[in-house]
Coordinates of C-alpha atoms in Angstrom, one line a residue:
Chain A
M221 CA 17.6 -11.9 8.6
P222 CA 14.9 -9.2 8.1
T223 CA 12.8 -9.4 5.3
M224 CA 13.4 -7.2 2.2
I225 CA 10.3 -8.1 0.0
E226 CA 7.4 -9.9 1.2
V227 CA 4.6 -10.5 -1.6
Q228 CA 1.3 -12.3 -0.4
H229 CA -1.1 -13.7 -3.1
L230 CA -0.6 -10.5 -5.3
T231 CA -2.8 -10.7 -8.4
K232 CA -2.5 -8.1 -11.3
K233 CA -5.4 -8.1 -14.2
Y234 CA -4.8 -5.8 -16.8
P235 CA -7.9 -4.5 -18.5
G236 CA -9.5 -7.0 -20.7
S237 CA -9.6 -9.8 -18.0
V238 CA -5.8 -10.4 -18.8
V239 CA -4.4 -11.8 -15.7
A240 CA -0.3 -11.0 -15.9
V241 CA -0.1 -12.3 -12.2
E242 CA -1.9 -14.7 -10.1
D243 CA -1.8 -15.2 -6.7
V244 CA 2.4 -14.8 -6.1
S245 CA 3.5 -15.0 -3.0
F246 CA 7.3 -14.9 -2.3
S247 CA 9.7 -13.5 0.0
V248 CA 13.2 -12.0 -0.3
A249 CA 15.6 -11.6 2.8
S250 CA 17.7 -8.6 3.7
G251 CA 21.3 -8.9 1.7
E252 CA 19.7 -11.7 -0.4
V253 CA 20.9 -11.5 -4.7
V254 CA 17.3 -13.5 -6.0
G255 CA 16.9 -14.4 -9.8
F256 CA 13.3 -13.7 -11.2
L257 CA 13.4 -16.4 -14.1
G258 CA 10.6 -17.5 -16.4
P259 CA 9.8 -17.2 -20.2
N260 CA 8.6 -13.9 -21.7
G261 CA 5.3 -13.3 -20.8
A262 CA 5.4 -14.7 -17.3
G263 CA 4.7 -11.8 -15.0
K264 CA 8.6 -11.2 -14.2
S265 CA 8.0 -7.2 -15.2
T266 CA 4.8 -6.6 -14.2
T267 CA 5.6 -8.1 -10.3
M268 CA 8.7 -5.8 -10.6
R269 CA 6.8 -2.8 -11.6
I270 CA 4.4 -3.5 -8.8
L271 CA 7.4 -3.5 -6.6
A272 CA 8.8 -0.3 -7.8
G273 CA 5.4 1.7 -7.4
Y274 CA 5.0 2.0 -10.9
L275 CA 1.6 -0.2 -11.2
S276 CA -0.8 -1.0 -8.5
P277 CA -1.7 -4.6 -7.5
T278 CA -5.4 -5.7 -8.2
G279 CA -5.3 -8.0 -4.9
G280 CA -2.8 -9.1 -2.4
E281 CA 0.0 -7.1 -0.7
V282 CA 3.2 -6.4 -1.3
K283 CA 5.6 -5.0 1.3
V284 CA 9.1 -3.7 0.7
N285 CA 11.1 -2.9 4.1
G286 CA 8.0 -3.7 6.1
L287 CA 6.2 -0.6 4.1
D288 CA 3.2 -1.2 2.3
V289 CA 4.1 -0.2 -1.7
V290 CA 0.6 1.3 -2.3
R291 CA -0.2 3.0 1.1
N292 CA 3.7 4.3 1.8
G293 CA 4.6 4.4 -1.9
L294 CA 6.9 7.6 -1.4
E295 CA 8.8 5.9 1.7
V296 CA 9.3 3.2 -0.5
R297 CA 10.8 4.1 -3.8
K298 CA 13.0 6.3 -1.8
R299 CA 15.0 3.1 -0.6
L300 CA 14.9 1.6 -4.0
G301 CA 16.6 1.8 -7.0
Y302 CA 15.0 0.3 -10.1
L303 CA 16.0 -0.6 -13.8
P304 CA 12.9 -0.8 -16.0
E305 CA 13.1 -3.5 -18.8
T306 CA 13.6 -1.4 -21.8
C307 CA 15.7 1.5 -19.7
P308 CA 14.4 4.7 -20.9
L309 CA 16.5 7.7 -20.4
Y310 CA 16.3 11.4 -21.5
T311 CA 18.5 11.4 -24.6
D312 CA 19.1 14.9 -25.1
M313 CA 20.8 14.7 -21.3
R314 CA 24.5 14.6 -20.7
V315 CA 25.4 11.2 -18.5
S316 CA 26.6 12.9 -15.6
E317 CA 23.6 15.8 -15.8
Y318 CA 21.3 13.1 -16.0
L319 CA 22.6 11.1 -12.5
R320 CA 22.6 14.7 -10.9
Y321 CA 19.3 15.2 -12.1
R322 CA 18.3 11.6 -10.6
F323 CA 20.1 12.1 -7.4
D324 CA 18.2 15.4 -6.9
L325 CA 14.7 13.4 -7.2
K326 CA 15.7 10.5 -5.1
G327 CA 18.8 11.1 -3.2
P328 CA 18.6 12.3 0.5
S329 CA 20.4 15.8 0.2
R330 CA 22.4 17.6 -2.2
R331 CA 25.3 17.4 0.0
H332 CA 25.7 13.9 -0.8
R333 CA 25.6 14.6 -4.9
R334 CA 28.8 14.8 -6.1
A335 CA 30.0 11.9 -4.5
G336 CA 27.1 9.8 -4.9
V337 CA 26.8 10.3 -8.7
E338 CA 30.9 10.0 -8.9
R339 CA 30.5 6.7 -7.0
A340 CA 27.8 5.5 -9.4
M341 CA 29.8 6.6 -12.4
E342 CA 33.2 4.7 -11.3
R343 CA 30.8 1.4 -10.7
C344 CA 29.3 1.3 -13.9
G345 CA 32.4 2.4 -15.9
L346 CA 31.3 5.8 -17.3
A347 CA 33.8 8.2 -16.2
D348 CA 35.1 8.3 -19.7
V349 CA 31.6 9.2 -21.1
Q350 CA 30.2 11.5 -18.6
N351 CA 30.0 14.7 -21.0
R352 CA 28.6 12.5 -23.8
L353 CA 24.9 12.8 -25.0
I354 CA 22.9 9.9 -23.8
G355 CA 21.3 9.4 -27.0
Q356 CA 24.7 9.3 -28.6
L357 CA 25.8 6.3 -26.1
S358 CA 25.8 3.0 -27.4
K359 CA 22.9 0.4 -26.4
G360 CA 25.7 -1.2 -23.4
F361 CA 26.7 2.1 -22.0
R362 CA 22.8 3.2 -22.1
Q363 CA 22.2 0.1 -20.0
R364 CA 24.8 1.0 -17.6
V365 CA 23.6 4.6 -17.0
G366 CA 20.3 2.9 -16.2
I367 CA 21.9 0.9 -13.7
A368 CA 23.9 4.1 -12.5
D369 CA 20.7 5.7 -12.3
A370 CA 19.2 2.7 -10.1
L371 CA 21.8 2.9 -7.6
V372 CA 22.8 6.5 -7.5
H373 CA 21.2 7.4 -4.2
N374 CA 22.2 4.0 -2.9
P375 CA 19.1 2.5 -2.1
D376 CA 18.7 -0.9 0.2
L377 CA 17.0 -2.6 -2.5
L378 CA 17.6 -3.0 -6.2
I379 CA 15.3 -4.0 -8.6
L380 CA 16.9 -5.1 -11.9
D381 CA 14.6 -6.2 -15.0
E382 CA 16.6 -7.6 -17.6
P383 CA 19.9 -5.5 -17.0
T384 CA 22.0 -7.8 -19.3
I385 CA 19.7 -7.8 -22.3
G386 CA 20.8 -6.5 -25.8
L387 CA 24.5 -6.5 -24.4
D388 CA 27.8 -8.0 -26.1
P389 CA 29.4 -10.5 -24.0
N390 CA 31.9 -8.5 -22.5
Q391 CA 29.4 -6.1 -21.4
I392 CA 27.7 -9.1 -19.8
V393 CA 30.7 -10.3 -18.1
Q394 CA 31.4 -6.6 -16.9
I395 CA 27.7 -6.1 -15.4
R396 CA 27.4 -9.4 -13.9
N397 CA 31.1 -8.4 -12.4
L398 CA 29.0 -5.4 -11.0
I399 CA 26.0 -7.2 -9.3
R400 CA 28.4 -9.1 -7.8
E401 CA 30.1 -6.2 -6.4
L402 CA 26.6 -4.6 -5.6
A403 CA 25.4 -7.8 -3.9
V404 CA 27.7 -7.0 -1.2
S405 CA 26.1 -4.2 0.4
H406 CA 22.6 -4.5 -1.7
T407 CA 19.4 -6.5 -1.3
I408 CA 19.0 -7.2 -5.1
L409 CA 16.3 -8.9 -7.4
I410 CA 17.2 -9.2 -11.1
S411 CA 15.0 -10.8 -13.9
S412 CA 15.8 -12.6 -16.6
H413 CA 14.9 -15.3 -19.4
I414 CA 18.7 -16.1 -20.0
L415 CA 19.8 -19.0 -17.2
S416 CA 23.2 -18.3 -17.1
E417 CA 22.8 -15.0 -16.5
I418 CA 20.8 -16.1 -13.3
E419 CA 23.4 -18.5 -12.3
A420 CA 26.0 -16.3 -12.6
T421 CA 25.0 -14.0 -10.0
C422 CA 21.9 -15.3 -7.8
S423 CA 22.1 -17.5 -4.6
R424 CA 18.7 -18.0 -5.2
V425 CA 16.0 -18.2 -7.9
I426 CA 12.1 -17.6 -8.1
V427 CA 10.7 -19.2 -11.4
M428 CA 7.7 -17.7 -12.5
H429 CA 5.9 -19.2 -15.5
K430 CA 2.3 -17.8 -16.9
G431 CA 1.7 -15.2 -13.9
K432 CA 2.4 -17.9 -11.4
V433 CA 5.5 -18.7 -8.9
L434 CA 6.8 -22.3 -9.8
E435 CA 9.7 -22.6 -7.9
S436 CA 11.3 -20.6 -5.1
S437 CA 14.4 -22.6 -4.1
P438 CA 18.2 -22.5 -3.8
L439 CA 20.3 -22.9 -6.9
N440 CA 21.5 -26.4 -6.1
E441 CA 18.1 -27.6 -4.5
L442 CA 16.2 -26.5 -7.9
S443 CA 18.3 -29.1 -10.1
H444 CA 17.9 -31.6 -7.7
R445 CA 13.8 -31.2 -7.2
W446 CA 13.7 -31.3 -10.8
F447 CA 16.1 -33.9 -11.9
S448 CA 16.4 -37.7 -10.1
G449 CA 19.6 -39.7 -11.3
S450 CA 22.9 -38.9 -11.7
Q451 CA 24.0 -38.9 -15.2
L452 CA 27.9 -39.6 -16.1
R453 CA 29.9 -39.3 -19.5
V454 CA 32.3 -41.8 -20.2
E455 CA 34.4 -42.4 -23.2
V456 CA 36.7 -45.4 -24.0
K457 CA 38.2 -46.9 -26.9
A458 CA 35.7 -49.8 -27.9
D459 CA 32.6 -50.6 -29.9
A460 CA 29.5 -49.1 -29.4
P461 CA 27.3 -51.9 -29.4
E462 CA 29.6 -54.1 -26.8
V463 CA 30.3 -50.7 -24.4
E464 CA 26.2 -50.5 -24.4
E465 CA 25.8 -54.2 -23.5
T466 CA 28.2 -53.5 -20.7
F467 CA 26.8 -50.7 -19.1
R468 CA 23.3 -52.0 -19.3
S469 CA 24.6 -54.7 -16.9
L470 CA 25.7 -52.1 -14.4
D471 CA 23.3 -52.1 -11.3
D472 CA 21.1 -48.9 -11.1
V473 CA 21.1 -47.9 -14.9
K474 CA 18.1 -46.3 -15.9
S475 CA 19.3 -45.7 -19.5
V476 CA 22.5 -46.0 -22.0
T477 CA 22.8 -44.1 -25.1
V478 CA 26.2 -44.6 -27.0
H479 CA 27.6 -42.9 -30.2
Q480 CA 31.0 -44.1 -31.8
E481 CA 33.3 -41.3 -32.5
D482 CA 36.3 -42.9 -34.6
E483 CA 37.3 -45.5 -32.4
W484 CA 36.1 -44.2 -29.4
A485 CA 32.8 -44.8 -28.0
C486 CA 31.3 -42.1 -26.4
A487 CA 28.3 -43.3 -23.6
E488 CA 25.8 -41.0 -21.7
L489 CA 24.7 -43.4 -18.4
T490 CA 21.8 -42.1 -16.2
F491 CA 21.2 -43.9 -13.0
V492 CA 18.2 -44.4 -11.0
T493 CA 19.6 -42.4 -7.8
D494 CA 21.5 -39.2 -7.0
A495 CA 24.6 -41.3 -6.0
D496 CA 27.8 -41.1 -7.4
Y497 CA 28.5 -43.8 -9.5
R498 CA 31.9 -43.1 -11.2
E499 CA 34.1 -45.3 -8.9
E500 CA 31.8 -48.4 -10.3
V501 CA 32.0 -47.4 -13.4
F502 CA 35.8 -46.8 -13.5
L503 CA 36.2 -50.5 -12.3
C504 CA 33.7 -52.1 -14.7
V505 CA 36.1 -50.5 -17.9
Q506 CA 38.9 -51.4 -16.0
G507 CA 37.6 -55.0 -15.8
R508 CA 37.1 -54.9 -19.6
G509 CA 40.7 -53.4 -20.1
W510 CA 39.4 -50.6 -22.3
I511 CA 41.3 -47.3 -22.3
L512 CA 39.3 -44.9 -20.9
R513 CA 39.7 -40.9 -21.7
E514 CA 36.9 -39.5 -20.3
L515 CA 34.8 -40.0 -17.0
M516 CA 32.6 -36.6 -16.3
A517 CA 29.5 -36.3 -13.7
K518 CA 27.1 -33.9 -15.7
R519 CA 25.8 -31.2 -13.3
H520 CA 22.4 -30.8 -14.3
S521 CA 22.4 -26.8 -15.9
L522 CA 19.6 -24.6 -14.9
E523 CA 18.7 -24.5 -18.5
E524 CA 17.6 -28.1 -18.2
A525 CA 15.6 -27.7 -14.9
F526 CA 13.6 -24.6 -16.4
V527 CA 12.7 -26.5 -19.9
N528 CA 11.7 -29.2 -17.6
M529 CA 9.6 -26.7 -15.3
T530 CA 8.1 -24.5 -17.8
T531 CA 7.0 -27.1 -20.6
G532 CA 5.9 -29.6 -18.5
D533 CA 2.1 -29.4 -17.1
A534 CA 3.7 -27.7 -14.0
G535 CA 2.5 -24.1 -14.6
S536 CA -1.0 -24.3 -16.4
Chain B
M89 CA 11.6 21.7 -2.8
N90 CA 15.1 20.6 -4.2
R91 CA 13.1 17.8 -5.9
F92 CA 10.7 20.0 -7.5
F93 CA 13.2 22.4 -8.5
A94 CA 15.2 19.9 -10.0
L95 CA 11.8 18.7 -12.1
W96 CA 10.9 22.1 -13.2
K97 CA 14.4 22.7 -14.2
R98 CA 14.3 19.7 -16.4
E99 CA 11.3 20.8 -17.8
V100 CA 12.5 24.1 -19.3
A101 CA 15.8 23.1 -20.0
S102 CA 13.8 20.2 -22.5
Y103 CA 12.5 22.9 -24.3
F104 CA 15.6 24.5 -25.0
V105 CA 17.8 21.7 -26.0
S106 CA 15.1 21.0 -29.0
P107 CA 14.5 22.9 -31.9
V108 CA 10.4 23.0 -30.2
A109 CA 10.9 26.3 -28.5
Y110 CA 12.7 28.2 -30.9
I111 CA 10.6 27.3 -34.0
L112 CA 7.2 27.9 -31.4
A113 CA 8.7 31.3 -30.5
T114 CA 9.6 32.4 -33.6
M115 CA 5.8 31.6 -35.1
F116 CA 4.5 33.5 -32.4
L117 CA 6.4 36.0 -32.9
V118 CA 6.1 36.4 -36.6
V119 CA 2.2 36.4 -36.1
M120 CA 2.5 38.9 -33.4
G121 CA 5.1 41.1 -35.3
V122 CA 2.5 41.4 -38.6
G123 CA -0.1 42.1 -36.1
F124 CA 1.4 44.4 -34.6
W125 CA 2.8 46.1 -37.9
F126 CA -0.8 46.6 -39.5
I127 CA -2.1 47.9 -36.2
A128 CA 0.9 50.3 -35.8
N129 CA 0.2 51.4 -39.7
V130 CA -3.3 51.4 -40.3
R131 CA -5.0 52.0 -37.0
L132 CA -2.6 54.1 -35.5
M133 CA -2.9 56.6 -38.7
S134 CA -6.5 56.2 -38.4
G135 CA -5.8 58.2 -35.2
A136 CA -6.5 55.3 -33.0
T137 CA -5.8 55.6 -29.0
F138 CA -3.4 53.3 -27.0
Y139 CA -6.4 51.5 -25.6
E140 CA -7.7 50.9 -28.6
L141 CA -4.3 49.6 -30.0
L142 CA -3.8 47.3 -26.8
R143 CA -7.2 46.0 -26.9
A144 CA -6.8 44.9 -31.0
L145 CA -3.1 43.3 -30.2
F146 CA -4.3 41.5 -27.1
G147 CA -7.9 40.8 -27.6
G148 CA -7.4 40.3 -31.5
I149 CA -4.0 39.2 -33.2
G150 CA -2.7 37.6 -29.4
W151 CA -5.8 35.1 -29.7
V152 CA -4.7 33.7 -32.8
A153 CA -0.8 33.3 -31.6
V154 CA -2.3 31.7 -28.3
L155 CA -4.6 29.5 -30.2
M156 CA -1.8 27.9 -32.2
V157 CA 1.2 28.2 -29.3
I158 CA -0.2 26.5 -26.6
P159 CA -1.5 22.8 -27.9
V160 CA 2.3 22.8 -29.9
L161 CA 3.9 24.1 -26.5
S162 CA 1.8 21.8 -24.2
M163 CA 1.6 18.5 -26.1
R164 CA 5.2 17.1 -25.5
S165 CA 4.5 17.3 -21.5
F166 CA 3.5 13.7 -20.7
A167 CA 2.8 12.3 -24.2
E168 CA 6.2 12.3 -24.8
E169 CA 7.5 10.9 -21.7
K170 CA 5.0 7.8 -22.3
R171 CA 5.9 7.4 -25.6
S172 CA 9.5 7.0 -24.6
G173 CA 9.3 5.1 -21.1
T174 CA 10.6 7.5 -19.1
L175 CA 7.7 8.3 -17.6
E176 CA 8.1 5.1 -15.7
M177 CA 11.6 6.5 -14.3
L178 CA 9.8 9.8 -13.4
L179 CA 6.9 7.6 -11.3
T180 CA 9.0 5.2 -9.6
A181 CA 11.2 8.0 -8.3
P182 CA 10.2 9.4 -5.1
V183 CA 8.2 12.1 -6.2
R184 CA 4.6 13.0 -5.8
G185 CA 2.3 13.3 -8.5
G186 CA 1.4 16.6 -8.0
A187 CA 4.8 17.7 -8.0
V188 CA 5.4 16.5 -11.5
V189 CA 2.2 17.8 -12.5
L190 CA 3.2 21.5 -11.5
S191 CA 6.7 21.3 -12.3
K192 CA 5.7 20.3 -15.8
F193 CA 3.1 23.1 -15.8
L194 CA 5.4 25.9 -14.0
G195 CA 8.1 25.2 -17.0
I196 CA 5.7 25.6 -20.1
F197 CA 4.2 28.9 -18.5
V198 CA 7.7 29.8 -18.1
V199 CA 8.3 29.2 -22.0
Y200 CA 5.2 30.5 -22.6
V201 CA 5.9 33.8 -20.8
M202 CA 9.4 34.1 -22.4
M203 CA 7.5 34.1 -25.8
W204 CA 5.6 36.8 -24.7
L205 CA 8.6 39.1 -23.5
P206 CA 10.1 40.6 -26.7
T207 CA 6.5 41.5 -27.2
L208 CA 7.3 44.2 -24.6
L209 CA 9.5 46.2 -27.1
Y210 CA 6.6 47.1 -29.3
F211 CA 4.9 49.8 -27.1
P212 CA 8.2 51.9 -27.2
M213 CA 8.4 51.5 -31.1
L214 CA 4.7 52.6 -30.9
Q215 CA 5.6 55.1 -29.2
H216 CA 8.6 56.2 -31.2
I217 CA 6.3 55.8 -34.5
S218 CA 3.3 58.1 -33.1
G219 CA 5.9 60.6 -32.6
G220 CA 4.9 60.7 -29.1
S221 CA 1.3 61.4 -29.8
V222 CA 0.4 57.9 -27.9
E223 CA 1.0 57.9 -24.1
I224 CA 1.6 54.3 -22.8
D225 CA -0.7 53.2 -19.6
V226 CA 2.0 51.1 -18.0
G227 CA -1.1 49.8 -15.8
A228 CA -3.3 49.1 -18.6
L229 CA -0.2 47.4 -20.1
A230 CA 0.5 45.3 -16.9
A231 CA -3.2 44.2 -16.8
A232 CA -3.4 43.2 -20.5
Y233 CA -0.3 40.6 -19.7
L234 CA -1.9 39.7 -16.6
G235 CA -4.9 38.7 -18.8
V236 CA -2.5 36.5 -21.6
F237 CA -0.7 34.7 -18.9
L238 CA -4.0 33.9 -16.6
L239 CA -5.3 32.4 -19.9
G240 CA -2.5 31.2 -20.9
G241 CA -2.1 29.4 -17.7
F242 CA -5.4 27.6 -18.0
F243 CA -5.3 26.9 -21.8
L244 CA -1.6 25.3 -21.0
S245 CA -3.4 23.0 -18.0
I246 CA -5.8 22.0 -20.6
G247 CA -3.0 21.4 -23.0
L248 CA -1.6 19.0 -19.8
L249 CA -4.4 17.0 -19.3
C250 CA -4.8 16.4 -22.9
S251 CA -1.1 15.3 -22.8
A252 CA -1.5 13.0 -20.0
L253 CA -4.5 11.1 -21.7
T254 CA -2.4 10.0 -24.8
E255 CA 1.0 8.8 -25.6
N256 CA 0.4 10.2 -29.0
L257 CA 2.0 13.9 -29.4
I258 CA -0.6 14.7 -32.6
I259 CA -3.6 13.3 -30.6
A260 CA -2.2 15.2 -27.5
S261 CA -2.1 18.7 -29.9
I262 CA -5.1 18.5 -31.6
S263 CA -7.7 17.3 -28.9
S264 CA -6.1 20.5 -26.8
F265 CA -6.2 22.7 -29.9
A266 CA -10.4 21.4 -30.2
V267 CA -11.1 22.0 -26.6
I268 CA -9.4 25.5 -26.6
T269 CA -11.0 26.5 -29.6
L270 CA -14.1 25.3 -28.4
I271 CA -13.8 27.5 -25.1
F272 CA -12.5 30.1 -27.0
L273 CA -15.5 30.1 -29.8
A274 CA -17.9 29.9 -26.8
G275 CA -16.6 33.3 -25.7
F276 CA -18.7 34.7 -28.7
L277 CA -22.3 33.4 -27.1
P278 CA -22.8 36.3 -24.9
E279 CA -23.0 38.4 -28.4
V280 CA -24.3 36.0 -31.1
S281 CA -26.8 34.3 -28.7
P282 CA -30.6 34.3 -29.4
V283 CA -31.6 33.5 -26.2
P284 CA -31.3 36.5 -23.7
A285 CA -31.3 33.8 -20.8
L286 CA -28.0 32.2 -21.9
R287 CA -26.1 35.7 -23.4
R288 CA -26.6 36.5 -19.7
F289 CA -25.3 33.4 -18.5
T290 CA -22.1 33.2 -20.5
E291 CA -21.1 37.1 -20.1
P292 CA -18.9 36.4 -17.2
L293 CA -17.4 33.5 -18.7
S294 CA -16.1 34.1 -22.1
P295 CA -12.7 34.6 -22.3
I296 CA -13.1 36.9 -25.3
L297 CA -14.8 39.5 -23.1
H298 CA -12.3 39.1 -20.3
M299 CA -9.2 39.5 -22.8
L300 CA -11.0 42.6 -24.1
E301 CA -11.5 43.7 -20.6
F302 CA -7.8 43.2 -19.3
G303 CA -6.9 45.2 -22.6
R304 CA -8.4 48.1 -21.3
G305 CA -6.7 47.7 -18.3
V306 CA -9.3 46.6 -16.1
I307 CA -8.8 43.7 -13.6
D308 CA -11.7 41.9 -12.7
T309 CA -11.3 39.5 -9.7
R310 CA -14.0 37.4 -10.8
A311 CA -11.9 36.5 -14.0
V312 CA -8.9 35.8 -11.8
V313 CA -10.5 33.7 -9.9
L314 CA -12.2 32.1 -12.6
Y315 CA -8.6 31.2 -14.4
V316 CA -6.9 30.5 -11.4
S317 CA -9.3 27.8 -10.0
S318 CA -9.6 26.5 -13.6
T319 CA -6.3 26.0 -13.9
L320 CA -6.0 24.4 -10.6
L321 CA -8.9 22.1 -11.5
M322 CA -7.0 20.9 -14.5
L323 CA -3.7 20.2 -12.9
T324 CA -5.7 18.2 -10.0
V325 CA -7.4 16.4 -12.8
T326 CA -4.3 15.6 -14.7
T327 CA -2.4 14.5 -11.3
R328 CA -5.4 12.4 -10.6
L329 CA -4.9 10.8 -13.8
L330 CA -1.1 10.3 -13.6
E331 CA -1.4 8.7 -10.0
S332 CA -4.4 6.3 -10.8
R333 CA -2.0 3.9 -12.2
R334 CA -0.5 3.6 -9.0
W335 CA -3.8 3.2 -6.6
R336 CA -6.0 1.8 -9.9
A337 CA -6.7 -1.9 -9.3

C-alpha cells in the first residue's frame, strides 16, 4: 500500500527552548485509520499542525502523499482536511454559507461546490441547521461543522485533532460512526487522550509521550506487548481464604486476589504466560465441588496499556 | 482567482455583519459633516473659491477623519483571526499568504472607499448653497479623491501590518494609530524644521503637502509612485510575517 504520511526525525522547538516534538518518526499507509494517543502536552497537536502546514518543523522531514509539507505546502494542503483542536469557526456566518466559503478556498472547482457542501452537511448531520448562525450552535454542532469543513473538498487525508472533545455521549457515538464511515474512503489520523475513542475507531495506534513516539503498532499487538500474563476473573460459592489457597496451588499462577461478596468469593488470577487457563480453572473448581457463577478472561484495556507506558520511565 | 474572490468577499462581508463598519462610518460622516458645515458656512461666506474649499475639506478636516478611522478599520483583520484561532483554518487552506493579505487589504480598502462615497453629495450641496457662484471642477475633485484613496491605502496597509503583529485588537489599533500619526506629524517637517537640508529632504515626502496638492487638483506622479510602492512594501512585509510561521524553524 502506498504511504500517505511519512515523518522522519521530526523535531519542533518553540521559542524559549521548549521542545514540543523530538526526533519523531512514523508513517501511515494510504487507507489506514491511525490513532494518535498521548497525554496532554505530548506533542500530538504540534505534530498535526506541522502535517497540516500551519507550523514549520525545526528539523526532520514530513511528507504527505510523497510531497514535502514545507516545499510543496500548497499541493499538500489541497489534499488534506484538518480539524484543529479548538475547532475555530467564523461565528458570524451561517453553516451552509461557511461551508461554501471553505469549499471555495479548498475545493477543486466551483462546479462541484453544491454537491460537495451537501454531501458534507448530510454526512455530519447538519442539514437541519444549515441556515443557523454558527455562533448560535451548540458545541456538538460546531464540532460537526468543523468536521464537515475538513471533508468538504473530499481530501485524501483527514487530520482530526480531538474530534470528540466536549461532546455528550450520544454525539460521541455519532462522530465515531461518522469516522468509521469516512474510513472506507479516506486515510485518517485522529488524536485523542481518550483511549476508548481510539479503540473504537482506529486500527493502529501511535503513542506519544513527552514529544516522542513510544509505540506504533496495531491495537491488539499493543496490549500484548505491554502486558505479560493472562488474567481471569472467577466467582465461586466458597470462603475467600480457602479459594485463595486453592488457586495459589494451580500451575503458572503469578498472583491471586480474592474478596468476599456475601457468600461468593470473587478472585482475580494472573498467570505467568499468555495461555488460556480457563479449562484448568474450571476443572479445579469442579474438583472442589464449588458452584461457579462467573469465569471470565479479562481483556487488557488500552487504558491500562496507556498508563503503563506513560507513567513508567519509558518516556523520559 | 476563485479562492481570492472568496477570501475578499468574506472580508468585506465581515465588516457589515458586525456593527464596526456602521459605527465607524457614522463617526466618520459626522466629523466630515461638521467640517463641511463649518467650511460651507464660514469659508464660503468669506468668499473662498472652490479650490480653497476643497483644500480645507481634504487637506484639513479629512485628516482628522482618516486618523480616526483607519486604525479601527484595520485592527481586526489579522488580530481577530489570531485571537479566535480562525487564522489556523485560513492558513491550512490551500491559499497563498499573499492572497490572504491582498484580499484583506482590498476588503478594508473597499469599506474605506464606501465610507467616503457619501461625501460626494457635499459638492452639489455646495453649489446649491452658494447659489451657483461656486463652479465645481470635476478634475480637481477626482484628484482630491485619488489622494484620499492613495494615502488611505498606504495607512491601511500599515494598520494591516500592525494587526498581523499582535492578537490584541487594542494593541493593533493603538500601534497603527501611533505610526500613522507619526507619519502625519512628520509631514510638518518641511514647514517647521529649522534645518534647511531636512526641509529640502522631507518636502517631497510630506503627506500633508501631498494632500494639499491633490486637493488643488494636481496629480504628482512622484506622490502616486511613493504611496503605491509603500503600500506594496507594507503588504509584502505582512505576507512574509504571516508566512514566517511556515518556514521559520
